[in-house]
Structures are given as C-alpha cells and as structure tokens.
Coordinates of C-alpha atoms in Angstrom, one line a residue:
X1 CA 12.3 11.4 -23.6
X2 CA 8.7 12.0 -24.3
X3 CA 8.8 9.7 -28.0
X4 CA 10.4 6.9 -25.5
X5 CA 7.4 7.0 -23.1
X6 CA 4.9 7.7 -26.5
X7 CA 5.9 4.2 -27.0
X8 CA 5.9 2.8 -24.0
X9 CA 2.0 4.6 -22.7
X10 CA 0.5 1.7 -24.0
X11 CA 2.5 -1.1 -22.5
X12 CA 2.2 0.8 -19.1
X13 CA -1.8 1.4 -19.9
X14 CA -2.1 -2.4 -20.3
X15 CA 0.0 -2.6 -17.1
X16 CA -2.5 -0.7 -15.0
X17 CA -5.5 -2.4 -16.2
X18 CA -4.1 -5.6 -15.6
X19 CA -6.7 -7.5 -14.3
X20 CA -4.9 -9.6 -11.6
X21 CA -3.3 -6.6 -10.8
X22 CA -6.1 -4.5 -9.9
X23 CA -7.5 -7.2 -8.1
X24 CA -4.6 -7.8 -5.4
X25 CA -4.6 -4.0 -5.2
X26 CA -7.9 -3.7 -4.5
X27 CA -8.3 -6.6 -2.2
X28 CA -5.0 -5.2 0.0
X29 CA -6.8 -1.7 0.5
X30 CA -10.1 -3.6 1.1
X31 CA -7.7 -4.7 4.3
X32 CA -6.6 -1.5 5.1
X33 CA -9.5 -1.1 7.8
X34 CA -8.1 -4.3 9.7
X35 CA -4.6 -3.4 9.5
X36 CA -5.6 -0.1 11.0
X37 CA -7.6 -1.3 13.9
X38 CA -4.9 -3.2 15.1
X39 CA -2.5 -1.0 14.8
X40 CA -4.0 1.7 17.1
X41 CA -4.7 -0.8 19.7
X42 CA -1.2 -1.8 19.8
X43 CA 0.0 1.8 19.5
X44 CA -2.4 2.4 22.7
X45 CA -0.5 -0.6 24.5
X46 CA 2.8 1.0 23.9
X47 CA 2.1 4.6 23.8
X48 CA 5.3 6.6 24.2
X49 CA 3.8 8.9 26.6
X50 CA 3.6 6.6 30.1
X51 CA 0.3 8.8 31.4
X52 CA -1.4 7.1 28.6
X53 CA 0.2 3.5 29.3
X54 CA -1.2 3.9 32.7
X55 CA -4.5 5.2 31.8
X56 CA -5.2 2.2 29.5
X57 CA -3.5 -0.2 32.3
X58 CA -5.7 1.4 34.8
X59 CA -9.2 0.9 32.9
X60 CA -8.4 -2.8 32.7
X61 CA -8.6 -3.1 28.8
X62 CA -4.5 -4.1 27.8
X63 CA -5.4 -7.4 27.3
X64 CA -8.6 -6.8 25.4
X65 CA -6.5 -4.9 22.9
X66 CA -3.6 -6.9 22.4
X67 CA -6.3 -9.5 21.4
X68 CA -7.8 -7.1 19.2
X69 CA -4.0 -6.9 17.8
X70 CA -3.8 -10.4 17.6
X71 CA -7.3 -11.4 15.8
X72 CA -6.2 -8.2 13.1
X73 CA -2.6 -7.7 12.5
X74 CA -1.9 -11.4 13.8
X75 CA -4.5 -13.0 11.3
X76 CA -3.7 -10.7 7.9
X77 CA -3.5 -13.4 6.1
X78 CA -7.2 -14.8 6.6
X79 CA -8.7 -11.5 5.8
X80 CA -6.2 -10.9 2.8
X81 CA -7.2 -14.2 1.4
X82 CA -11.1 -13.3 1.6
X83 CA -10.6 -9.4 0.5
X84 CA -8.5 -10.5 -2.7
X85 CA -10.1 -13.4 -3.5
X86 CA -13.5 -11.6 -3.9
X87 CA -11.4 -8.9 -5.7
X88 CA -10.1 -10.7 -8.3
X89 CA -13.2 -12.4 -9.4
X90 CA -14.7 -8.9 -9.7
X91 CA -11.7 -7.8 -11.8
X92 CA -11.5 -10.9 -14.4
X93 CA -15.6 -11.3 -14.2
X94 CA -17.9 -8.1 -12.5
X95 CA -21.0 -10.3 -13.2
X96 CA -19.5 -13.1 -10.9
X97 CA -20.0 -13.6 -7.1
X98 CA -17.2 -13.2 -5.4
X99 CA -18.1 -13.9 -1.7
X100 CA -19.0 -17.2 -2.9
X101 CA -15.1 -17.6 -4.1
X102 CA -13.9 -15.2 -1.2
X103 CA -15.3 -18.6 1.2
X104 CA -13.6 -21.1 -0.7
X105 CA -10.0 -19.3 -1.4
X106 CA -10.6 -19.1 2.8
X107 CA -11.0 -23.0 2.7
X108 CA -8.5 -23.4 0.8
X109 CA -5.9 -21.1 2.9
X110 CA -7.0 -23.5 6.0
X111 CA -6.7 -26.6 4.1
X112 CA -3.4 -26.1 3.2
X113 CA -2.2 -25.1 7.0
X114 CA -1.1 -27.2 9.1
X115 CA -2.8 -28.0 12.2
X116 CA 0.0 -28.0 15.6
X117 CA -1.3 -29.0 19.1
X118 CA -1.0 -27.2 22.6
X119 CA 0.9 -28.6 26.0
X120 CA -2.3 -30.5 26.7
X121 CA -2.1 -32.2 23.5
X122 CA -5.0 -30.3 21.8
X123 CA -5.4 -29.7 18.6
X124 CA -4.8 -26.1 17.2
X125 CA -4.2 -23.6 14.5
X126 CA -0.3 -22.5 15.0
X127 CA -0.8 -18.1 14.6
X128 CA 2.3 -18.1 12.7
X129 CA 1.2 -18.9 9.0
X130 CA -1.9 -16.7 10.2
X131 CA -0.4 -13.0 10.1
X132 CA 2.4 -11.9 8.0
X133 CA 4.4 -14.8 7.4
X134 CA 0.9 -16.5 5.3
X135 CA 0.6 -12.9 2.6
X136 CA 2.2 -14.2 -0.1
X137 CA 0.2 -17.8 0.5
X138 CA -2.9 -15.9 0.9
X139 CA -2.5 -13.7 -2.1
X140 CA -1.2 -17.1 -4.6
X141 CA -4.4 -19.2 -3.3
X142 CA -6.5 -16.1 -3.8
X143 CA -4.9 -16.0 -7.3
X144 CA -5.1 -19.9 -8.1
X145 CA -9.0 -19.4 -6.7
X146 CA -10.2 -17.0 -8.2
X147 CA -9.2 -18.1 -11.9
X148 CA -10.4 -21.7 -11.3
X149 CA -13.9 -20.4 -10.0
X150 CA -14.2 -17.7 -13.1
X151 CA -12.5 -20.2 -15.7
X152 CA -15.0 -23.1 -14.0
X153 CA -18.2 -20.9 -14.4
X154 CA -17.4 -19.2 -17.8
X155 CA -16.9 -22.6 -19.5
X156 CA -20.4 -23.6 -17.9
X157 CA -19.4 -26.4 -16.0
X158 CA -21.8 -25.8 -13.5
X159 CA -25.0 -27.5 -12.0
X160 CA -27.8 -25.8 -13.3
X161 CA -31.1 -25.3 -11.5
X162 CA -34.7 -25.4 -13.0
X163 CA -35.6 -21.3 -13.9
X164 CA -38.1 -21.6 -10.8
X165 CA -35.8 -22.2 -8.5
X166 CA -35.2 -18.9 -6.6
X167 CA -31.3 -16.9 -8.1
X168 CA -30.0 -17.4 -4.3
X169 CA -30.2 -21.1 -4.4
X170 CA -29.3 -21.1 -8.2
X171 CA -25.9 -19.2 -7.7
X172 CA -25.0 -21.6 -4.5
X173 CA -25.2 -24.5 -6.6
X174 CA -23.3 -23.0 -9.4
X175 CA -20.5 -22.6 -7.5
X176 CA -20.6 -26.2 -6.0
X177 CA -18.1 -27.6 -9.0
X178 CA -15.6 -24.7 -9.1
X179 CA -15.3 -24.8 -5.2
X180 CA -14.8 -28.6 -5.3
X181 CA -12.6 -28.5 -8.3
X182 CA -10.5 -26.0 -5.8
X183 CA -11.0 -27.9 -2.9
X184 CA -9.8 -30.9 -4.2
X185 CA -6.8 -29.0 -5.6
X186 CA -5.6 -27.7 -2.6
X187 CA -6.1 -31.3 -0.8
X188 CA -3.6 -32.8 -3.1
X189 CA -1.4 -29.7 -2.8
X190 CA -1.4 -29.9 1.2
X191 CA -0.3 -33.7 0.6
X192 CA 2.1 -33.0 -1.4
X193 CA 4.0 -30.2 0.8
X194 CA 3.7 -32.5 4.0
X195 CA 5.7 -35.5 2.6
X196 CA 8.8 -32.4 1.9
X197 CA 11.0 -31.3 4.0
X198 CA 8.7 -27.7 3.7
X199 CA 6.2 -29.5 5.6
X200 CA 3.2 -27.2 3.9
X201 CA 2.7 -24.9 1.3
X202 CA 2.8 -21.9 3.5
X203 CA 7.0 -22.8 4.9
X204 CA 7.2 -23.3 1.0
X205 CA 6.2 -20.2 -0.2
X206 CA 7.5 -17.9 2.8
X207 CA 11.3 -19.5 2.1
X208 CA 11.2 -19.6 -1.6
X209 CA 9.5 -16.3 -2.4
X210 CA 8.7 -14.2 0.3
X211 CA 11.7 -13.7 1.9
X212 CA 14.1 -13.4 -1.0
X213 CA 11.2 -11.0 -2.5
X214 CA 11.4 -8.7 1.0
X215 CA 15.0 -9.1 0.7
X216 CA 15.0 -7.8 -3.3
X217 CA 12.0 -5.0 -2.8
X218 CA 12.6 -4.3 0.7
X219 CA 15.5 -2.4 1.2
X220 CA 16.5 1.2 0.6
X221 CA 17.3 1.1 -3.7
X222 CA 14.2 -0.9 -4.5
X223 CA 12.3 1.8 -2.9
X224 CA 13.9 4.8 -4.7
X225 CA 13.6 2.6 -8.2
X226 CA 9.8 2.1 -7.1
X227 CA 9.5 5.7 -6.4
X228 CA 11.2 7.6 -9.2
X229 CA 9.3 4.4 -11.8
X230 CA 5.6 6.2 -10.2
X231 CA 6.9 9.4 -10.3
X232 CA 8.0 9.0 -13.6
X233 CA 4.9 7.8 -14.6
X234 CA 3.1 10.5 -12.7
X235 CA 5.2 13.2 -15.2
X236 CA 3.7 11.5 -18.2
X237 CA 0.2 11.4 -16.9
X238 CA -0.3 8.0 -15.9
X239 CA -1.1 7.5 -12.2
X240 CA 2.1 5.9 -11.2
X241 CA 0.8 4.6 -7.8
X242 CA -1.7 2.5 -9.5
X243 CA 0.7 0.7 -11.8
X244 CA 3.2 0.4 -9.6
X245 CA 1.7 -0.1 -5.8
X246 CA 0.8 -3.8 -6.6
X247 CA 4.0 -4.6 -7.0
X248 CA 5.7 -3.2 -3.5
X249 CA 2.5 -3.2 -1.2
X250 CA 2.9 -6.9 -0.8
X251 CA 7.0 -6.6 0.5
X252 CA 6.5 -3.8 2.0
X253 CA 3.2 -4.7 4.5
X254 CA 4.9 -7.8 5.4
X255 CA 8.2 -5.6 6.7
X256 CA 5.3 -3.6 8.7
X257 CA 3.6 -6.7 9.9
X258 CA 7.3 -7.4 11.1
X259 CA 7.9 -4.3 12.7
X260 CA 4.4 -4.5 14.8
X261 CA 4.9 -7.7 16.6
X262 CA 8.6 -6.6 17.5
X263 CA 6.8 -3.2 19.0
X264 CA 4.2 -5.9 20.9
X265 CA 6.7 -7.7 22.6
X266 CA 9.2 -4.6 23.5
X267 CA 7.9 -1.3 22.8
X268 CA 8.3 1.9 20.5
X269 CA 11.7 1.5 18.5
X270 CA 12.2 -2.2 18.5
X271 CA 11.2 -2.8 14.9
X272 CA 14.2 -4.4 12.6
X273 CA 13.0 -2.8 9.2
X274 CA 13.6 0.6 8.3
X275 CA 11.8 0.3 5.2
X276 CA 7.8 -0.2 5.1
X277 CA 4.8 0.8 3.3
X278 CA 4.2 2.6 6.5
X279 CA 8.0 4.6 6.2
X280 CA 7.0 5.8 2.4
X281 CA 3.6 7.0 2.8
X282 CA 4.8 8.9 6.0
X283 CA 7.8 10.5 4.7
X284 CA 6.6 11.2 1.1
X285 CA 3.2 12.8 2.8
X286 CA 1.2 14.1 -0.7
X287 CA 3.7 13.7 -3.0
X288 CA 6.4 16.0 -1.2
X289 CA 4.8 19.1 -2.8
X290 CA 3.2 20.6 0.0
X291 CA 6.5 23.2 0.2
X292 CA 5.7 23.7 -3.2
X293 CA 1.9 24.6 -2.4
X294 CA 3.4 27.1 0.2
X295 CA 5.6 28.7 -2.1
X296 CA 3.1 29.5 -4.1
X297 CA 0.6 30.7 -1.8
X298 CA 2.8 33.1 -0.1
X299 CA 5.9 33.9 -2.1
X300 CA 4.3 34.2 -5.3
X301 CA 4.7 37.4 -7.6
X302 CA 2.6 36.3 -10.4
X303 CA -1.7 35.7 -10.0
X304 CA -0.9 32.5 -11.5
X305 CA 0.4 30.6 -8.7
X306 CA -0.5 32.6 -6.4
X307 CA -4.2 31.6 -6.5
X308 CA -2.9 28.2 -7.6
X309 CA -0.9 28.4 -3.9
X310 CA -4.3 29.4 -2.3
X311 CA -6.6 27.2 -3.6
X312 CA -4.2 24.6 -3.1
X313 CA -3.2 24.9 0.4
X314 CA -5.7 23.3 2.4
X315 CA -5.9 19.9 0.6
X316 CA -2.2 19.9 0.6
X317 CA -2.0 20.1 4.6
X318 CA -4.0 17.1 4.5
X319 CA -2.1 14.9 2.0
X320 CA -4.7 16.0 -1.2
X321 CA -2.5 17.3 -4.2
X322 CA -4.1 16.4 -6.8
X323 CA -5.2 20.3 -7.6
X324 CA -1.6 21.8 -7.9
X325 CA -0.4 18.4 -9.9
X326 CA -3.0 19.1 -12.5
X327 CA -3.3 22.9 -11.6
X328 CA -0.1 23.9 -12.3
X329 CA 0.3 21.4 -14.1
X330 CA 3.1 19.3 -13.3
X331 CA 2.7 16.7 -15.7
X332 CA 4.5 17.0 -18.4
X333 CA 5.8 20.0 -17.4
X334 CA 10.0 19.9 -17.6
X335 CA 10.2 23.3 -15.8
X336 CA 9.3 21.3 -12.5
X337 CA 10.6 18.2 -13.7
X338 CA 13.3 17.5 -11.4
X339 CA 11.8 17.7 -7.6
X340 CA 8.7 16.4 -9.3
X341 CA 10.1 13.0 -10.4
X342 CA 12.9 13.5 -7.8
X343 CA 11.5 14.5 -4.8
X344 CA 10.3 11.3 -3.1
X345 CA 13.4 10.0 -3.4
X346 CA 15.2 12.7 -1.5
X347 CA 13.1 12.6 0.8
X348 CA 13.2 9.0 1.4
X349 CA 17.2 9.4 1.6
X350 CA 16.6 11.9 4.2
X351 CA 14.5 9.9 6.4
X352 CA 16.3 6.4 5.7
X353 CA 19.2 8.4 7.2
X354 CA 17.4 9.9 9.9
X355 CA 16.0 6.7 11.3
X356 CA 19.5 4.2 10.6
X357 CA 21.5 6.7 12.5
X358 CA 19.7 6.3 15.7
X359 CA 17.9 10.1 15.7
X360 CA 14.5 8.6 14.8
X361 CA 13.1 5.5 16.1
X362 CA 12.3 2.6 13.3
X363 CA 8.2 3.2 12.7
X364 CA 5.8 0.9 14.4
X365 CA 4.5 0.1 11.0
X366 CA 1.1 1.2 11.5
X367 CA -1.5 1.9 8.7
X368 CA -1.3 5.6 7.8
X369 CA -4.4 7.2 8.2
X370 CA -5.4 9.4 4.5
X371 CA -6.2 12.6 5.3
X372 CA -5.3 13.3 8.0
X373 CA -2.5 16.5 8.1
X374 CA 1.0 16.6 8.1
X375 CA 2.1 16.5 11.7
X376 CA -0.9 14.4 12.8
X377 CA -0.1 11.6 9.7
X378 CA 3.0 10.6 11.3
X379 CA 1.8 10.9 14.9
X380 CA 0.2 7.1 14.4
X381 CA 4.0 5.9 14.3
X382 CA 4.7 6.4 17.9
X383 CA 7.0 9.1 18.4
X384 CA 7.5 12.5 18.3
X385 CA 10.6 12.4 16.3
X386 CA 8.7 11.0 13.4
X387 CA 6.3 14.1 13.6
X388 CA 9.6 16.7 14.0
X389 CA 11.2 14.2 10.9
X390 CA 7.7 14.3 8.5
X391 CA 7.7 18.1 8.9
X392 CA 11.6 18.5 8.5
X393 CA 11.5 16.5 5.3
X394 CA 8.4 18.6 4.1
X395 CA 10.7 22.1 4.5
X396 CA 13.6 20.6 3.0
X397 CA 11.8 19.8 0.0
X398 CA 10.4 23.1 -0.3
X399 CA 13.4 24.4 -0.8
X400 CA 14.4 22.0 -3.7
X401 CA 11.4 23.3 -4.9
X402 CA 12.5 26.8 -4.7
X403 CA 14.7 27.6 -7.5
X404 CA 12.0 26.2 -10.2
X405 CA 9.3 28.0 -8.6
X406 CA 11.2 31.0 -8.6
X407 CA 12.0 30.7 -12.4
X408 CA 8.4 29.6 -13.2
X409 CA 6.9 31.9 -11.3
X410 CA 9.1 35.3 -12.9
X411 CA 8.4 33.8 -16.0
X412 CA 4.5 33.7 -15.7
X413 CA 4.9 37.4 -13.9
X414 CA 6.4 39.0 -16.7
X415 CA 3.7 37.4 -19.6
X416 CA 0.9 38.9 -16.9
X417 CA 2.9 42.0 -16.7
X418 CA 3.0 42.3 -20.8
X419 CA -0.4 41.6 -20.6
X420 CA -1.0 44.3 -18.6
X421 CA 0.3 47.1 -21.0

C-alpha cells in the first residue's frame, strides 16, 4: 500500500498546489468571517433557551439582526465573488492586483443578474441569486475573471502609462483592458442566457450544476469517501484537508446556507440537510483523536505516551492535534492505522444516525468557530443535544482507540523497561 501511494505523492502533490484550487480555498475561508457574523445573529434570534429570545426581543435589536443575517448569509455570493476572485489572481500571479480583479469579477456577478421589480413597480435586485443559490455562479465568474485579467496583463495587452506617472494611476489603467475584455464578456453572456428558457446565467448554473453537484457530494457516502480520501492522505503525510476541502466546501456551505434560512423562518431544528460543512467539522472536532490524547495522558504505562498524552491534552480540548499526529506519530504509522484513517467516518455514522432518527435536531449550519473546546464548538449549532452528541461521539471514539493504544503503548513499556536493565 505504501509503493501504491509512492506513486501516486506526486500526482496528489500537484493536486494540492493546484493553483485554481488554492485560490477558491482561500477565497472561501477569506468568507469565513461573514458567514460567521451572520450566523450568530441568527442563532441570537432563535436561541433555544426563550430567556434569551426575550432578552434580545426586549432590547429592540431582532430586526437589526436578521438584517445583519440578511446583508451576510443572504448576500454569500457577493462577498464569495470578491474574496475568490482576488484569491485566484494571487495564486496564478502574486505580483498581480487582485482587488482591482476582485471589483470587476463583482461587476461581472451583477451584470449577469437579473434585475426584478417590487409591488410599486420599482426596480430591484431579486435576494435569491444573492445568497446560496449564486456560489457556484460566484465561484465560475471568479474563475472565468481571474484568468482573463492575469492572461490579459501577462501577455501585455495593457495601456501603459509614461514612467512619471505615479504606480497608483499606472496599475488602474493597466487593468482598464482586462476589465473591459471581462465586462464585455459577461454582457454577451447575460444576453445570451435571457433569450433561454434559464432566463440568466445564475438559474443556468444553479439547475445544471449546483443542484445535481449538492445532490452527488451532499449526502451521507460522499462524505465518508471525502473523509477516509483526507484521512488517507493524512496517513501518508500529505495534509488531506488541503487537497481535498476545495472540492466539498463548495456543496457542502451551500447545504448550510440552506439550513440557515429554514432556521430564520421557523426556528432551531427546521433545517432539511443533515449533511453540512457545519455537521463534519462539528462531529469530527480535531480529527476525532482527542480520546486518543486522553488515553495517553492518563492510562498510559510507558513515558512515551504518557508525556505525549500530557503535552497533548490542552490543544486537543480545543480542536489543535497537530502535536500527537506528528508526536506520536500517526502518519505512516500502521499500528494506529485503522481509527486514524477510520475514525471520521465512524463518527460521522454515528451522528448521521443521531440526527435522522429524530434524537438530535438537524444543525443550524452555522460557521464553526476554530478553537474553541469541545462542548463549547458545537454549542454555536443551537442545541444542547448537539453538545451531549459532539462529546458522545468523542468517548466513543476513544474507545476505538483503545485496543491500539493499549498494544502500542505495552509495546513501547517493555523497550523502556529493557532499557532500564
């Protein structure tokens, strides 16, 4: 097995570096600040515990942060668009400006939306291409932007200002072409789309590709293929997460994004999608070796993992395992091969199950918050049986864990014991 992935280190190595890849996945965490915002006003508005409802009804300030909901979550898309865009044209080119792109993927997002009209017969942007429905749009314009702008400027097809004119001005007319060339682009595009029976671009893309994606990557087996593919990677010493998070973070937001405005409209529980980015990041809190970290730090016989299990223990609580992966280590080491790669995905089966048979309400789908500790992590989702679940999940795992501690850990007490002699 180790010869297989000798061969295949540096396909996955080229996988991780990709450029476009590291670009979407840096622009999506870039949004993570937005997403997270918005969640914890909506999770204020619908707090399980009705002395906090009444405390935020009471100081006059619902409104005020459904709207903050609504000009976050409910606009994704816009800020997606900007974040990725400017991404991307760091990852292909980090000379490059990318704010100056970021503005005109942005212009191209709005050309390409359709403009509705209220009662009164006044023009308006329609909210519904603006949140989650509009990511995939958002991410392909960024895309189509970003390598137009890059492709535009590398080839030198740019107005060029005397050397005494100050860099500022210089680089704002260097992007004039590219930005037109994309402008332009995206006008015939938006013509295009209206004469279909799509409309636009963005009923297009959502019918075509985002929903069957959400419907391929979003459910229960895509996740566990996801999750044991990093894991696996992980073992091997890539970082798994890296290579494969730009792949799911996409499907999976949107099913969040879906969840939230069913919580708006009627409270804790009344999300449709088990699955989310915010279901694995709660449930597979650090890796799922924190029982591990425990083990270690109080059940070990050997100084070895004991003082491993110490050092450890802190930064495990709050979602940091990075010492005991590479402490131990646990790459490439088959003695803990099993819950290593493994473990996620029993974990995920255990919560999946939890929340479809009715014990746990579906998650709001807010942002998790990293590092905060286990407990606390899951408290963002709404309910207290997500915090009992998360910690549930944790001990159960520790005790997959057991038996190839317990083997390590005799095995590294009798090498200190002959040592000893």
């Amino acid at each position: 097995m180790e010869k297989i992935f000798e061969k295949l280190n540096p396909y996955m190595t080229r996988l991780a570096n990709n450029p476009t890849l590291k670009g979407i996945s840096s622009g999506m965490m870039g949004s993570i600040v937005v997403t997270l915002v918005g969640s914890l006003c909506l999770l204020l508005v619908v707090f399980p515990v009705e002395t906090v409802r009444n405390a935020v009804e009471a100081l006059g300030i619902t409104s005020i942060l459904l709207n903050v909901n609504s000009f976050t979550i409910g606009c994704l898309a816009l800020y997606i668009v900007v974040m990725v865009t400017n991404a991307l044209v760091k990852s292909y080119n980090p000379q490059e400006d990318g704010i100056a792109a970021a503005v005109v993927g942005l212009m191209s997002f709005l050309i390409v939306t359709p403009i509705g009209a209220t009662a009164d017969k006044i023009s308006a942007i329609p909210t519904t291409w603006l949140g989650a429905a509009g990511v995939f749009s958002a991410m392909i314009i960024s895309i189509i932007t970003a390598k137009i702008f890059v492709f535009v400027k590398a080839k030198g097809w740019t107005i060029k200002m005397p050397d005494s004119v100050p860099p500022m001005v210089s680089r704002t007319f260097e992007g004039l072409v590219p930005g037109m060339i994309v402008a332009v682009l995206f006008i015939v595009i938006s013509s295009l789309f209206a004469k279909t029976s799509y409309g636009c671009m963005h009923q297009f893309v959502y019918s075509i590709i985002q929903i069957p994606l959400q419907g391929l990557g979003g459910n229960l087996w895509a996740m566990c293929i996801f999750t044991i593919a990093a894991q696996l990677l992980w073992f091997f010493g890539i970082h798994g997460t890296n290579v494969i998070a730009p792949i799911y973070t996409p499907i999976w937001l949107t099913l969040d994004l879906a969840n939230q405005a069913s919580v708006a409209q009627n409270g804790i529980g009344a999300g449709t999608n088990i699955i989310g980015k915010a279901f694995f990041e709660t449930f597979t809190f650090g890796g799922c070796v924190l029982g591990f970290v425990i083990l270690m730090a109080f059940f070990a016989k050997s100084s070895q993992y004991k003082s491993l299990g110490r050092l450890s223990l802190v930064p495990a609580l709050f979602g940091i395992t990075e010492p005991v992966i590479f402490g131990t280590p646990l790459v490439l080491n088959f003695t803990f091969f099993i819950p290593f790669v493994f473990g996620n995905v029993i974990a995920i089966l255990i919560s999946y199950a939890a929340i479809a048979s009715g014990l746990v309400p579906t998650l709001m789908g807010a942002s998790t918050i990293f590092g905060l500790p286990i407990g606390f992590h899951a408290a963002i989702q709404g309910s207290w049986q997500a915090v009992v679940l998360q910690i549930v999940v944790m001990v159960i795992l520790g005790l997959v864990w057991y038996p190839f501690f317990r083997k390590a850990d005799n095995d590294a007490y009798k090498l200190e014991q002959e040592a000893a002699k």
